[in-house]
Amino acid sequence: MPARYLHPMNKALILMSALTAAALPGWAALGGSVETVASDQVRMQAKRAVTQMREYNIHLISRDDGTLIKEYVTPEGKVFGISWTGPTIPDLTQLLGTYNAEFQTSVRAQPRRRRAGVVRNPDLVVESTGHMRAFYGRAYVNSMLPSGVTAEIVK
Amino acid sequence: MRRASLAAAVAALVMVTLVGCGGGSAPATTTPTPVSNTQQIVVDLGPDLNGQKVGADNSLYTNVQICLPGTSTCQTIDHVLVDTGSSGLRLLSTSVGLPLSYIVDANNNGIGNCIQFPDTSFQWGPMAKVDVHMAGEVSTVPIQIVSPSNFNGPPTACSAGGVPANTPSSLGANGILGVGLFRQDCGAACASSAPPNVYFSCPASGCTTTTVALTAQLQNPVWMFPQDNNGLSIKLPAIGATGATTVVGTITFGIGTQTNNALGSAQAQAATARGTFTTTFGGVAYTNSFIDSALGAFYFLDSATTGLPNCAANGDAAGLYCAPSPVSLTAITSGPNPSSSGTIVSQNIAFSVWNALTLIDSGNPAFNNIGGPNPGAFAWGLPFFYGRTVFIGIEGQTTPAGTGPYWAY
């Protein structure tokens, strides 16, 4: 839960809101702008809540099937990190956006082996793991981390 | 590939004959007479494709016989991957010779089934109902036929930019036998709502997501057996630190239902409704941990947390740990006692991780000390099974240790 990472002084900044998907823009892809409207959000019938931290915001997106996606957004509105849990793997082509090609290429460059999808390139980090009914993972872009923020907060 | 050259050299040595179904001696003490409930499993170099073995390291296989329902029109498929991380039987269409009819929905559209794996591979295809025979057991269940040419191609929500595991070489097996903790592949999530990437209704014009009732989903064939249906156990012998060419073990159906499947000294730990449990390492509890026989290594945490160096990113062992000498580690698995008491049961798990590159390049397919990263959790892969009998209590099924889902070892 986001509160786990809160410094006490930031608690006053929290703003929680849960709205239906139809009334909101969708979530953005990694590296993209939070204003980006995802074409299939309405279909996914997701709900969204926003937690404002001092150095970034967390957009918590939940779906009826138990999928939970967190998007970590800079004050400038750029998505620098994403995490997910759920019974199935969320659509990473959408969540990783322009970084999906690099993720796919890096994963395929590893020898064929049933395993977690772990890519740790200099800038892009993706960790996708789990099994049917319990998938989880995260992705972030090192160069986009807000000043004073470490990658550990993306979880 | 070093594996390929070695495969040819040792092919003659690893012609393991698997027991497909039936057989065994039936103890004739009481009525009804128990059926044979054990079948051979093996870790070897994998299925043969044009004289070349195409398996992946630490792949556990068995034979599965399928028949047209209620008939003796059958075929036996070898080198089906035994997977405790999923539920349901999935066979490559190229391995299936029976004239199967695909299951259709109320609108007479074929139902497409999708499973995605974290390494971005996926399996897609229609379902068909067959009799699944293993040991002396039989159940009539829907199975997935992977990538047949006479069915819709994968929806983009299923392929998701990944690669299909639809050939013996891309899968390293002729199919996947999902005998995990759950009765169905997806369960309630696919019956009440429609996740975007599991079940699809597929008219010729294209597939759209659909809900599927529990009874019509892909079924774990074990819980549909008329008996010995509350779980199973997987027993593999211990192997040495340099690996093994072939490892032969036993899969036994039922828990405490016959004289050969008692829990004995095994301790049961309940899993969550998601199939996870807690593994504690270095004083930190990792709650998303799981046991998965289809994973070829101990996948756990990362290099920074474990101190284990990563293997070279461009070599045979990319994505694994390469410790210069064997490193002995201990973790603690824990979960509630699945009986009504609910007391937390914990067990120390000692394991070892060595140099994956050295091991893989040895040409052996079976290793008990190969590891790799899985940030934030422990994924106990096939190495966990060597030297153990691991029981799987299926969800909602009653056993002497309580009700599943649980693991016992």
Coordinates of C-alpha atoms in Angstrom, one line a residue:
Chain A
M1 CA 0.0 0.0 0.0
P2 CA 1.2 3.5 -0.8
A3 CA 1.0 4.5 2.9
R4 CA 3.9 2.2 3.6
Y5 CA 6.3 4.5 1.8
L6 CA 5.0 7.8 3.2
H7 CA 7.1 10.0 5.3
P8 CA 4.8 11.4 8.0
M9 CA 5.2 14.9 6.8
N10 CA 3.7 13.8 3.5
K11 CA 0.5 12.5 4.9
A12 CA -1.2 15.8 4.7
L13 CA -0.6 15.8 0.9
I14 CA -2.6 12.6 0.3
L15 CA -5.6 12.9 -1.8
M16 CA -7.5 9.8 -2.5
S17 CA -10.2 9.6 -5.1
A18 CA -12.0 6.6 -6.6
L19 CA -13.8 7.2 -9.8
T20 CA -15.3 5.1 -12.5
A21 CA -13.3 4.5 -15.6
A22 CA -15.8 6.2 -17.9
A23 CA -15.3 9.5 -16.2
L24 CA -11.5 9.4 -16.4
P25 CA -8.7 9.3 -18.8
G26 CA -6.9 6.0 -19.0
W27 CA -3.5 5.2 -17.7
A28 CA -0.4 6.0 -19.6
A29 CA 2.4 3.8 -20.8
L30 CA 5.8 3.8 -19.1
G31 CA 7.6 6.9 -20.2
G32 CA 4.4 8.5 -21.5
S33 CA 2.3 11.3 -20.2
V34 CA -0.4 10.6 -17.6
E35 CA -2.9 12.4 -19.7
T36 CA -2.7 9.8 -22.4
V37 CA -6.0 8.1 -22.9
A38 CA -5.7 4.3 -23.2
S39 CA -8.2 3.1 -25.7
D40 CA -9.3 0.1 -23.8
Q41 CA -9.7 1.4 -20.4
V42 CA -13.5 1.5 -20.6
R43 CA -13.5 -2.1 -21.8
M44 CA -11.4 -3.1 -18.8
Q45 CA -13.9 -1.3 -16.4
A46 CA -11.1 -0.2 -14.2
K47 CA -11.3 2.1 -11.2
R48 CA -8.6 4.6 -10.3
A49 CA -7.4 6.2 -7.1
V50 CA -4.6 8.8 -6.9
T51 CA -2.2 9.2 -4.0
Q52 CA -0.1 12.4 -4.1
M53 CA 3.3 12.1 -2.6
R54 CA 5.8 14.9 -2.2
E55 CA 8.1 13.8 -5.2
Y56 CA 5.6 11.9 -7.3
N57 CA 2.0 10.6 -7.5
I58 CA 0.7 7.0 -7.5
H59 CA -2.2 6.2 -9.7
L60 CA -3.8 3.0 -8.4
I61 CA -5.9 1.2 -11.0
S62 CA -8.0 -1.8 -10.0
R63 CA -10.1 -4.1 -12.1
D64 CA -12.9 -6.4 -11.0
D65 CA -10.9 -9.5 -11.7
G66 CA -8.4 -8.5 -9.0
T67 CA -5.8 -6.9 -11.2
L68 CA -4.1 -4.0 -9.5
I69 CA -1.8 -1.6 -11.4
K70 CA 0.2 1.2 -9.9
E71 CA 1.6 4.0 -12.0
Y72 CA 4.3 6.2 -10.6
V73 CA 4.1 9.7 -12.0
T74 CA 6.5 12.6 -11.8
P75 CA 5.3 16.1 -10.9
E76 CA 5.6 16.8 -14.6
G77 CA 3.1 14.1 -15.4
K78 CA 5.5 11.5 -16.8
V79 CA 5.1 7.8 -15.9
F80 CA 8.5 6.7 -14.5
G81 CA 7.4 3.4 -13.0
I82 CA 4.7 0.7 -13.1
S83 CA 3.9 -2.2 -10.9
W84 CA 1.2 -4.8 -11.2
T85 CA -0.4 -7.9 -9.5
G86 CA -3.2 -9.9 -10.8
P87 CA -4.6 -13.3 -11.8
T88 CA -3.3 -12.8 -15.3
I89 CA -0.5 -10.7 -16.8
P90 CA -1.7 -7.2 -17.7
D91 CA -1.2 -6.1 -21.3
L92 CA 2.5 -5.2 -21.2
T93 CA 2.5 -3.9 -24.7
Q94 CA 0.2 -1.2 -23.4
L95 CA 1.8 -0.7 -20.0
L96 CA 5.4 -0.6 -21.3
G97 CA 4.5 1.4 -24.4
T98 CA 7.6 2.4 -26.4
Y99 CA 9.7 0.4 -24.0
N100 CA 7.9 -2.9 -24.8
A101 CA 10.1 -3.5 -27.9
E102 CA 13.3 -3.2 -25.8
F103 CA 11.8 -5.5 -23.1
Q104 CA 10.8 -8.2 -25.7
T105 CA 14.1 -8.0 -27.5
S106 CA 16.1 -8.3 -24.2
V107 CA 14.0 -11.2 -23.0
R108 CA 14.3 -13.1 -26.3
A109 CA 18.1 -12.6 -26.3
Q110 CA 18.2 -14.8 -23.2
P111 CA 18.4 -18.6 -23.8
R112 CA 14.9 -20.3 -24.0
R113 CA 14.1 -21.2 -20.5
R114 CA 10.8 -21.1 -18.6
R115 CA 11.5 -18.4 -16.0
A116 CA 10.7 -15.0 -14.9
G117 CA 11.0 -12.2 -17.4
V118 CA 13.7 -10.1 -15.9
V119 CA 15.4 -7.4 -17.9
R120 CA 18.0 -5.1 -16.3
N121 CA 19.3 -2.8 -18.9
P122 CA 21.2 0.4 -18.0
D123 CA 18.0 2.5 -18.2
L124 CA 15.1 0.1 -18.4
V125 CA 14.3 -2.4 -15.7
V126 CA 11.4 -4.9 -16.1
E127 CA 10.7 -7.7 -13.7
S128 CA 7.7 -9.9 -14.6
T129 CA 7.0 -13.1 -12.7
G130 CA 4.4 -15.3 -11.0
H131 CA 2.0 -18.0 -12.3
M132 CA -1.6 -18.3 -13.2
R133 CA -3.8 -16.5 -10.6
A134 CA -0.8 -14.8 -9.1
F135 CA 1.3 -12.7 -11.5
Y136 CA 3.2 -9.7 -10.4
G137 CA 6.0 -7.4 -11.6
R138 CA 7.3 -3.9 -12.0
A139 CA 9.1 -1.7 -14.5
Y140 CA 10.8 1.5 -14.3
V141 CA 13.1 3.8 -16.2
N142 CA 16.2 4.9 -14.2
S143 CA 16.8 8.2 -16.0
M144 CA 13.2 9.2 -15.3
L145 CA 13.3 8.7 -11.5
P146 CA 12.5 12.0 -9.8
S147 CA 15.4 13.5 -7.8
G148 CA 15.7 11.9 -4.4
V149 CA 13.5 8.9 -5.4
T150 CA 15.0 5.4 -5.6
A151 CA 13.6 2.5 -7.6
E152 CA 12.6 0.7 -4.5
I153 CA 9.5 2.7 -4.2
V154 CA 8.2 1.1 -7.4
K155 CA 6.5 -2.1 -6.0
Chain B
M1 CA 24.0 -25.2 -29.2
R2 CA 26.0 -27.4 -27.0
R3 CA 22.9 -29.2 -25.9
A4 CA 22.1 -30.2 -29.5
S5 CA 25.5 -31.8 -30.1
L6 CA 25.4 -33.6 -26.8
A7 CA 21.9 -34.7 -27.4
A8 CA 22.8 -36.7 -30.4
A9 CA 25.7 -38.4 -28.5
V10 CA 23.7 -39.5 -25.6
A11 CA 20.4 -40.1 -27.3
A12 CA 20.8 -43.9 -27.2
L13 CA 21.4 -43.8 -23.5
V14 CA 18.2 -42.0 -22.5
M15 CA 15.6 -44.0 -24.3
V16 CA 13.5 -44.1 -21.2
T17 CA 10.4 -46.0 -21.5
L18 CA 7.5 -44.3 -19.6
V19 CA 4.5 -46.0 -18.3
G20 CA 1.6 -44.5 -20.1
C21 CA -1.4 -45.9 -18.3
G22 CA -2.7 -48.9 -16.6
G23 CA -0.3 -51.6 -15.4
G24 CA 0.9 -52.0 -11.9
S25 CA -0.2 -54.6 -9.4
A26 CA -3.5 -54.1 -7.8
P27 CA -3.6 -54.9 -4.1
A28 CA -6.6 -57.2 -3.7
T29 CA -7.6 -56.7 -0.1
T30 CA -10.9 -54.9 0.0
T31 CA -13.6 -53.9 -2.4
P32 CA -13.7 -51.7 -4.3
T33 CA -10.3 -52.6 -5.7
P34 CA -8.0 -49.6 -5.8
V35 CA -6.8 -48.6 -9.2
S36 CA -3.2 -48.1 -10.0
N37 CA -2.4 -44.6 -9.0
T38 CA 1.3 -44.2 -9.8
Q39 CA 3.0 -43.3 -13.0
Q40 CA 6.6 -42.7 -14.0
I41 CA 8.0 -39.2 -14.4
V42 CA 11.4 -38.3 -15.8
V43 CA 13.9 -35.4 -16.2
D44 CA 15.8 -35.9 -19.4
L45 CA 16.8 -34.1 -22.6
G46 CA 13.3 -33.8 -23.7
P47 CA 11.2 -34.7 -26.8
D48 CA 12.9 -35.8 -30.0
L49 CA 12.5 -33.6 -33.0
N50 CA 14.1 -35.0 -36.1
G51 CA 16.7 -36.9 -34.1
Q52 CA 17.5 -33.9 -31.8
K53 CA 16.4 -33.6 -28.2
V54 CA 14.8 -30.2 -27.7
G55 CA 14.1 -30.0 -24.0
A56 CA 15.1 -27.3 -21.6
D57 CA 17.1 -27.8 -18.5
N58 CA 15.3 -29.3 -15.5
S59 CA 12.2 -30.2 -17.4
L60 CA 10.0 -32.8 -15.6
Y61 CA 8.0 -35.0 -18.1
T62 CA 5.5 -37.7 -18.1
N63 CA 3.3 -39.6 -20.6
V64 CA -0.4 -38.8 -21.0
Q65 CA -2.8 -40.9 -22.9
I66 CA -5.9 -39.2 -24.4
C67 CA -8.9 -40.9 -25.9
L68 CA -12.0 -39.8 -27.6
P69 CA -14.6 -39.7 -24.8
G70 CA -15.9 -43.1 -23.9
T71 CA -14.0 -44.9 -26.6
S72 CA -10.8 -46.9 -27.0
T73 CA -9.6 -44.6 -29.7
C74 CA -6.6 -43.3 -28.0
Q75 CA -3.0 -42.0 -28.3
T76 CA -0.2 -41.6 -25.9
I77 CA 1.8 -38.4 -25.9
D78 CA 5.3 -38.5 -24.5
H79 CA 7.3 -35.7 -22.9
V80 CA 4.4 -33.7 -21.5
L81 CA 5.7 -31.2 -19.0
V82 CA 4.5 -31.7 -15.4
D83 CA 3.6 -28.3 -14.2
T84 CA 2.5 -27.6 -10.6
G85 CA 2.1 -23.9 -11.4
S86 CA -0.9 -24.2 -13.6
S87 CA -4.0 -26.4 -14.0
G88 CA -5.3 -28.1 -17.1
L89 CA -3.8 -30.2 -19.9
R90 CA -2.5 -28.4 -22.9
L91 CA -1.2 -30.4 -25.9
L92 CA 0.6 -29.1 -29.0
S93 CA -1.7 -29.6 -32.0
T94 CA 1.2 -31.1 -33.8
S95 CA 1.3 -33.9 -31.2
V96 CA -2.4 -34.7 -31.4
G97 CA -3.5 -37.2 -34.0
L98 CA -7.1 -37.9 -32.8
P99 CA -10.0 -36.3 -34.7
L100 CA -11.1 -34.0 -31.9
S101 CA -14.2 -31.8 -32.0
Y102 CA -13.6 -28.3 -30.5
I103 CA -15.9 -27.1 -27.7
V104 CA -18.3 -24.4 -28.8
D105 CA -20.3 -21.8 -26.8
A106 CA -24.1 -21.1 -26.8
N107 CA -23.7 -19.3 -30.1
N108 CA -21.8 -22.2 -31.7
N109 CA -18.5 -20.3 -31.6
G110 CA -15.4 -22.1 -30.7
I111 CA -14.0 -21.1 -27.3
G112 CA -10.3 -20.0 -27.4
N113 CA -8.1 -20.4 -24.3
C114 CA -5.0 -18.4 -23.6
I115 CA -2.2 -18.8 -21.1
Q116 CA 0.7 -16.3 -20.8
F117 CA 4.0 -16.9 -19.1
P118 CA 6.2 -14.2 -17.5
D119 CA 9.0 -14.8 -20.1
T120 CA 6.5 -13.4 -22.6
S121 CA 5.7 -16.8 -24.2
F122 CA 2.1 -17.9 -24.5
Q123 CA -0.1 -20.7 -25.6
W124 CA -3.3 -20.2 -27.5
G125 CA -6.0 -22.5 -29.0
P126 CA -9.4 -24.1 -28.8
M127 CA -10.6 -26.7 -26.3
A128 CA -11.7 -30.2 -26.8
K129 CA -13.1 -32.8 -24.3
V130 CA -11.2 -36.0 -24.0
D131 CA -10.6 -38.9 -21.6
V132 CA -7.3 -38.3 -19.9
H133 CA -5.7 -41.5 -18.7
M134 CA -2.8 -41.5 -16.3
A135 CA -1.8 -44.6 -14.3
G136 CA -5.1 -46.5 -13.8
E137 CA -7.0 -43.2 -13.5
V138 CA -9.2 -41.6 -16.0
S139 CA -11.2 -38.3 -16.1
T140 CA -13.2 -36.7 -18.9
V141 CA -12.1 -33.0 -19.1
P142 CA -11.7 -30.1 -21.5
I143 CA -8.1 -29.7 -22.6
Q144 CA -6.4 -27.0 -24.7
I145 CA -5.2 -27.8 -28.2
V146 CA -2.3 -25.4 -28.9
S147 CA -2.2 -23.5 -32.2
P148 CA -4.1 -25.8 -34.6
S149 CA -4.2 -24.5 -38.1
N150 CA -8.0 -24.8 -38.3
F151 CA -8.8 -22.3 -35.6
N152 CA -8.5 -18.6 -35.1
G153 CA -5.1 -17.2 -34.5
P154 CA -4.2 -15.6 -31.2
P155 CA -5.9 -12.4 -30.3
T156 CA -3.5 -9.6 -29.7
A157 CA -4.5 -9.6 -26.0
C158 CA -3.1 -13.1 -25.8
S159 CA 0.0 -12.8 -27.9
A160 CA 0.8 -9.4 -26.4
G161 CA 3.9 -9.0 -28.4
G162 CA 5.3 -12.3 -27.1
V163 CA 6.3 -15.5 -28.8
P164 CA 4.1 -18.7 -29.0
A165 CA 5.2 -21.8 -27.2
N166 CA 3.6 -24.0 -29.8
T167 CA 6.3 -26.3 -31.1
P168 CA 8.3 -29.0 -29.3
S169 CA 11.4 -26.8 -29.7
S170 CA 9.8 -23.5 -28.5
L171 CA 8.1 -25.2 -25.6
G172 CA 10.7 -27.9 -24.9
A173 CA 7.8 -30.4 -24.5
N174 CA 4.8 -31.8 -26.4
G175 CA 2.4 -30.2 -24.0
I176 CA 1.9 -29.1 -20.4
L177 CA 0.2 -31.1 -17.7
G178 CA -1.1 -28.6 -15.2
V179 CA -1.6 -30.4 -11.9
G180 CA -1.3 -27.4 -9.6
L181 CA -3.3 -26.4 -6.5
F182 CA -6.4 -25.4 -8.3
R183 CA -9.3 -27.2 -9.9
Q184 CA -9.5 -25.0 -13.0
D185 CA -7.0 -22.9 -14.9
C186 CA -8.7 -19.6 -14.2
G187 CA -11.5 -20.2 -11.7
A188 CA -14.0 -17.7 -10.4
A189 CA -12.3 -14.7 -12.0
C190 CA -13.2 -16.1 -15.5
A191 CA -16.7 -17.2 -14.4
S192 CA -17.9 -13.9 -13.0
S193 CA -16.0 -11.4 -15.2
A194 CA -13.9 -11.8 -18.3
P195 CA -10.2 -11.0 -17.9
P196 CA -8.9 -9.7 -21.2
N197 CA -6.5 -12.6 -21.9
V198 CA -7.9 -16.0 -20.9
Y199 CA -11.2 -17.0 -22.5
F200 CA -12.5 -15.9 -25.9
S201 CA -15.5 -16.6 -28.0
C202 CA -14.3 -17.1 -31.5
P203 CA -16.5 -16.7 -34.6
A204 CA -14.7 -16.6 -37.9
S205 CA -14.8 -12.8 -37.8
G206 CA -12.5 -12.7 -34.7
C207 CA -12.3 -13.5 -31.0
T208 CA -13.7 -11.5 -28.2
T209 CA -13.3 -12.1 -24.4
T210 CA -16.0 -14.1 -22.7
T211 CA -16.9 -15.5 -19.3
V212 CA -16.8 -19.3 -19.0
A213 CA -18.6 -21.2 -16.2
L214 CA -16.3 -23.1 -13.8
T215 CA -17.4 -26.5 -15.2
A216 CA -16.6 -25.5 -18.7
Q217 CA -13.1 -24.2 -18.0
L218 CA -9.9 -26.1 -18.4
Q219 CA -9.8 -28.6 -15.6
N220 CA -7.0 -30.1 -13.5
P221 CA -7.5 -33.7 -14.6
V222 CA -6.7 -35.0 -11.1
W223 CA -9.6 -33.6 -9.2
M224 CA -11.9 -35.0 -11.9
F225 CA -10.8 -38.6 -11.3
P226 CA -13.5 -40.7 -9.6
Q227 CA -11.1 -41.6 -6.8
D228 CA -7.6 -40.5 -5.7
N229 CA -8.8 -37.0 -6.6
N230 CA -7.9 -34.9 -3.6
G231 CA -4.4 -34.2 -4.6
L232 CA -1.2 -35.8 -5.8
S233 CA 2.5 -36.1 -4.9
I234 CA 5.7 -35.8 -6.9
K235 CA 8.7 -37.8 -5.8
L236 CA 12.2 -37.4 -7.3
P237 CA 15.4 -38.9 -5.9
A238 CA 18.3 -36.7 -4.7
I239 CA 21.0 -36.0 -7.3
G240 CA 24.6 -34.9 -7.0
A241 CA 26.1 -31.4 -7.3
T242 CA 27.2 -31.9 -10.9
G243 CA 23.8 -32.9 -12.1
A244 CA 22.4 -36.0 -13.8
T245 CA 21.7 -37.3 -17.2
T246 CA 18.4 -38.8 -16.4
V247 CA 16.3 -38.7 -13.2
V248 CA 13.3 -41.0 -12.8
G249 CA 10.6 -40.5 -10.2
T250 CA 7.0 -41.1 -9.5
I251 CA 3.8 -39.2 -9.6
T252 CA 1.2 -40.6 -7.3
F253 CA -2.5 -39.6 -7.4
G254 CA -4.5 -39.1 -4.2
I255 CA -3.4 -38.2 -0.7
G256 CA -4.1 -40.7 2.0
T257 CA -6.5 -42.6 -0.2
Q258 CA -4.4 -45.7 -0.6
T259 CA -1.6 -47.4 1.2
N260 CA 1.0 -45.8 -1.1
N261 CA 0.1 -42.2 -0.7
A262 CA 0.0 -41.4 3.0
L263 CA 1.5 -38.0 4.0
G264 CA 3.9 -39.7 6.5
S265 CA 6.2 -37.1 8.0
A266 CA 5.4 -34.5 5.4
Q267 CA 4.2 -31.2 6.9
A268 CA 1.3 -29.4 5.2
Q269 CA 1.3 -25.6 4.7
A270 CA -1.8 -23.9 3.3
A271 CA -1.3 -21.7 0.2
T272 CA -3.4 -18.5 -0.3
A273 CA -6.3 -18.4 -2.7
R274 CA -3.8 -17.1 -5.2
G275 CA -1.4 -20.1 -4.7
T276 CA 1.2 -18.2 -2.8
F277 CA 2.9 -18.6 0.6
T278 CA 5.6 -16.9 2.6
T279 CA 9.3 -17.6 2.3
T280 CA 11.6 -15.9 4.7
F281 CA 15.2 -15.2 3.8
G282 CA 17.7 -13.1 5.6
G283 CA 15.0 -12.1 8.1
V284 CA 12.7 -10.7 5.3
A285 CA 9.4 -12.3 4.6
Y286 CA 8.5 -12.6 0.9
T287 CA 4.8 -13.3 0.7
N288 CA 4.5 -13.8 -3.1
S289 CA 6.5 -17.1 -3.1
F290 CA 5.4 -20.2 -4.8
I291 CA 6.4 -23.7 -5.9
D292 CA 6.5 -24.4 -9.6
S293 CA 7.8 -27.7 -11.1
A294 CA 7.9 -26.1 -14.6
L295 CA 10.5 -23.6 -13.6
G296 CA 14.0 -25.0 -14.2
A297 CA 15.8 -23.3 -11.3
F298 CA 15.5 -21.8 -7.9
Y299 CA 14.4 -18.4 -9.0
F300 CA 14.7 -16.0 -6.0
L301 CA 15.4 -12.4 -5.2
D302 CA 18.2 -10.7 -7.0
S303 CA 22.0 -10.4 -7.0
A304 CA 22.1 -7.4 -4.7
T305 CA 20.0 -9.2 -2.1
T306 CA 21.6 -12.6 -2.3
G307 CA 25.2 -11.6 -3.1
L308 CA 25.1 -14.2 -5.9
P309 CA 26.7 -12.9 -9.1
N310 CA 24.6 -12.8 -12.3
C311 CA 25.9 -14.9 -15.2
A312 CA 27.2 -13.1 -18.3
A313 CA 24.2 -11.4 -20.0
N314 CA 25.2 -12.8 -23.4
G315 CA 26.1 -16.4 -22.6
D316 CA 24.3 -19.8 -22.3
A317 CA 23.4 -19.0 -18.7
A318 CA 22.1 -15.5 -19.1
G319 CA 19.4 -14.8 -16.6
L320 CA 20.8 -17.2 -14.0
Y321 CA 23.3 -17.0 -11.1
C322 CA 26.9 -17.9 -11.5
A323 CA 28.5 -18.4 -8.1
P324 CA 32.3 -19.2 -8.4
S325 CA 31.8 -22.0 -5.8
P326 CA 28.8 -23.7 -4.4
V327 CA 26.9 -21.4 -2.0
S328 CA 24.8 -23.0 0.8
L329 CA 21.7 -21.1 1.7
T330 CA 18.7 -21.6 4.0
A331 CA 15.2 -20.1 3.7
I332 CA 12.1 -20.7 5.7
T333 CA 8.8 -21.6 4.1
S334 CA 5.6 -21.0 6.1
G335 CA 1.9 -21.2 5.9
P336 CA -1.1 -22.0 8.1
N337 CA -1.8 -25.6 8.9
P338 CA -4.6 -26.5 6.5
S339 CA -6.5 -28.3 9.2
S340 CA -8.9 -26.2 11.2
S341 CA -6.2 -25.3 13.7
G342 CA -4.6 -22.8 11.3
T343 CA -1.4 -22.7 13.3
I344 CA 1.5 -21.5 11.3
V345 CA 3.7 -24.3 10.1
S346 CA 7.3 -23.4 9.1
Q347 CA 10.1 -25.5 7.6
N348 CA 13.8 -24.7 7.0
I349 CA 14.8 -25.3 3.4
A350 CA 18.5 -25.8 2.8
F351 CA 19.6 -25.4 -0.8
S352 CA 22.7 -24.7 -2.8
V353 CA 23.4 -22.5 -5.8
W354 CA 26.5 -23.0 -8.0
N355 CA 27.7 -21.7 -11.4
A356 CA 24.8 -22.1 -13.8
L357 CA 27.1 -21.7 -16.8
T358 CA 29.4 -24.6 -15.7
L359 CA 26.3 -26.7 -15.0
I360 CA 24.5 -26.0 -18.3
D361 CA 27.7 -26.5 -20.3
S362 CA 28.2 -29.9 -18.8
G363 CA 25.3 -31.1 -21.0
N364 CA 23.4 -32.7 -18.2
P365 CA 19.7 -31.7 -18.1
A366 CA 19.1 -32.2 -14.4
F367 CA 20.5 -29.9 -11.6
N368 CA 19.6 -29.4 -8.0
N369 CA 21.8 -26.3 -7.5
I370 CA 20.9 -23.9 -10.4
G371 CA 19.5 -20.5 -9.5
G372 CA 18.4 -17.2 -11.0
P373 CA 16.8 -14.0 -10.1
N374 CA 13.1 -13.5 -9.3
P375 CA 13.0 -10.1 -7.6
G376 CA 10.9 -9.8 -4.5
A377 CA 10.0 -13.5 -4.0
F378 CA 11.0 -17.1 -4.1
A379 CA 9.9 -19.2 -7.0
W380 CA 10.8 -22.7 -6.0
G381 CA 11.4 -24.5 -9.3
L382 CA 12.2 -28.1 -10.1
P383 CA 15.5 -28.2 -8.0
F384 CA 13.2 -28.0 -4.9
F385 CA 11.7 -31.4 -5.9
Y386 CA 14.9 -33.4 -5.9
G387 CA 15.2 -35.6 -2.8
R388 CA 11.7 -34.9 -1.7
T389 CA 8.2 -36.1 -1.9
V390 CA 6.0 -33.0 -2.5
F391 CA 2.3 -33.3 -2.0
I392 CA -0.2 -30.9 -3.6
G393 CA -3.6 -30.6 -1.9
I394 CA -6.1 -29.4 -4.5
E395 CA -8.4 -26.5 -3.5
G396 CA -11.6 -27.5 -1.8
Q397 CA -10.6 -31.2 -1.6
T398 CA -10.6 -33.0 1.7
T399 CA -7.4 -34.9 2.8
P400 CA -6.1 -36.2 6.0
A401 CA -4.1 -33.0 6.5
G402 CA -7.0 -30.7 5.9
T403 CA -8.5 -29.0 2.9
G404 CA -6.5 -27.7 -0.1
P405 CA -4.9 -25.6 -1.5
Y406 CA -1.8 -26.7 0.3
W407 CA 1.7 -28.0 -0.1
A408 CA 3.2 -30.7 2.1
Y409 CA 6.7 -31.9 2.2

